[in-house]
C-alpha positions in Angstrom: -0.1 -0.4 -0.1 1.0 3.4 -1.1 1.1 6.2 1.0 1.7 9.9 0.5 4.1 13.0 1.4 2.7 16.1 1.6 4.1 19.8 0.9 3.0 23.1 0.2 3.7 25.7 -2.1 2.2 29.5 -1.3 1.9 31.6 -4.1 -0.5 34.6 -4.3 -2.7 33.7 -1.6 -3.4 29.7 -2.3 -1.7 27.2 -1.6 -1.3 23.6 -3.8 -1.2 20.3 -1.7 1.6 17.8 -3.8 1.4 14.6 -3.0 3.6 11.8 -4.0 3.2 8.1 -3.6 5.9 6.5 -1.8 7.0 2.9 0.0 6.8 4.4 3.4 4.0 5.5 5.5 3.8 9.2 5.6 3.6 11.4 8.4 2.0 13.6 10.1 3.2 17.3 10.4 0.7 18.2 13.1 2.6 21.9 14.2 4.8 24.7 12.7 7.8 22.5 13.3 6.8 18.6 12.7 6.1 16.0 15.2 9.1 16.4 16.6 9.3 20.1 16.9 12.6 19.9 15.1 11.6 20.7 11.6 12.8 17.3 10.4 10.6 14.7 9.0 11.1 10.8 9.6 10.0 9.9 6.3 12.6 7.3 4.3 12.3 7.1 0.6 12.0 10.1 -0.5 11.8 11.0 -4.0 14.8 13.3 -4.8 14.7 13.7 -8.8 11.7 15.4 -9.4 10.3 16.1 -13.3 10.9 19.7 -14.2 7.9 20.6 -14.0 7.6 19.3 -10.5 5.5 16.8 -8.8 2.0 16.6 -9.7 -0.6 18.9 -8.2 -3.3 16.8 -6.9 -5.5 19.7 -5.5 -5.5 23.5 -5.3 -7.4 25.6 -2.8 -7.7 29.7 -3.1 -6.8 31.1 0.6 -6.9 34.4 2.2 -4.5 36.4 3.5 -2.1 35.2 6.5 0.9 33.8 6.9 0.0 30.6 8.7 1.3 27.0 7.0 -1.0 24.2 6.8 -0.7 21.4 9.2 -1.5 17.7 8.7 -2.7 14.8 11.0 -5.4 11.7 10.5 -5.9 12.5 6.9 -6.7 16.0 7.0 -5.2 19.5 6.5 -5.5 21.9 8.4 -5.5 26.0 7.0 -5.8 29.1 8.7 -6.3 32.0 7.0 -8.4 35.5 6.6 -11.7 35.8 4.7 -13.0 39.8 5.4 -13.1 40.5 8.8 -13.2 37.0 9.7 -10.1 34.6 11.0 -10.8 31.2 9.1 -9.7 27.7 10.1 -10.8 24.7 8.3 -10.2 21.5 7.2 -9.7 19.7 4.3 -9.6 15.9 3.0 -5.6 15.5 2.5 -6.6 13.2 -0.7 -9.0 15.8 -2.8 -9.2 19.0 -0.9 -12.5 18.8 -0.1 -13.7 20.5 2.6 -14.4 18.7 6.1 -15.5 21.2 7.9 -14.6 25.1 8.5 -14.8 27.2 11.4 -14.9 31.3 11.6 -15.0 34.4 14.0 -14.6 38.0 14.0 -11.6 39.6 13.4 -10.9 43.1 13.1 -7.4 43.3 13.5 -5.1 45.9 11.5 -1.5 45.6 10.4 -0.1 48.6 11.1 1.9 48.5 8.1 -0.9 47.4 5.9 0.4 44.8 5.0 -2.0 41.6 5.8 -4.3 41.1 8.7 -4.4 37.4 8.6 -3.2 35.1 11.5 0.6 34.9 11.9 0.8 30.9 13.5 0.5 27.9 12.3 -2.5 25.7 14.0 -1.2 22.8 16.5 -2.9 19.2 16.5 -2.8 17.4 19.7 -4.9 14.4 19.5 -8.5 15.0 18.9 -7.8 19.0 19.4 -6.8 21.6 17.2 -5.6 24.7 18.5 -5.4 28.2 16.9 -3.7 31.6 18.0 -5.2 34.6 15.7 -3.2 37.6 15.1 -5.2 39.8 17.3 -4.7 37.2 20.4 -7.8 35.1 20.1 -6.5 31.4 20.9 -9.2 28.5 19.5 -9.5 24.5 20.5 -11.8 22.6 18.1 -12.6 19.1 17.6 -10.3 17.9 15.1 -12.9 15.5 13.6 -16.3 17.9 12.9 -14.2 21.7 13.8 -16.8 22.1 16.4 -15.7 24.6 19.4 -14.3 22.9 22.7 -13.3 26.8 23.9 -11.9 29.9 23.2 -10.5 32.9 25.2 -9.5 36.5 23.4 -6.0 36.3 25.7 -4.9 39.7 24.3 -8.2 41.4 25.7 -8.1 38.8 28.9 -4.8 39.7 29.7 -5.1 43.7 28.8 -2.1 42.9 26.2 -1.9 46.1 23.4 -1.4 45.1 20.6 2.2 44.6 19.2 3.7 45.9 16.1 2.9 43.3 14.0 -0.1 41.2 15.7 0.2 37.7 17.6 2.3 35.2 15.9 3.3 31.8 18.2 2.2 28.8 17.2 0.5 27.0 20.4 2.9 24.1 21.9 1.3 21.4 23.9 3.2 19.7 27.0 0.3 17.8 28.9 -2.6 19.2 29.0 -1.5 22.9 29.1 -1.5 25.0 26.3 1.9 27.1 26.1 1.6 30.8 23.9 4.3 33.7 24.3 
């Protein structure tokens, strides 16, 4: 049985998921620096000689503004971006890009340079939960299965943190039953 290695390409606000069949089992990439939080994949038998045109693109999805890379776990790709005046967290099927669920909440964040008002941090998947921290400090926990909101806090408002120069841009780190953010 072949598995897949997943990569992404961000160009002009869109990303494409690339899938290359391999003889090994595909690894999850549940957070910014991967499963070991060291930025390295445990995958073996990777394809290094790609055709000039690159690997085949199996699907694409248009994304709104943001600096958040997608993360992958249990057949789901989680994207985090902005659409109009909402930060949007969505799960797509890794095989075909079909939307499995979406969760959105209002945002009024404005980048002080006017570049981009989207989220700056990668989602983090731990077990059956997805944790996201938005540009103005909204920390959310969602069900990986169906996107149901488990809990949410606006940590900048709750702890009276003034807007910094570039917005909140740290990916949540999970240790035991605690969510750590800087």
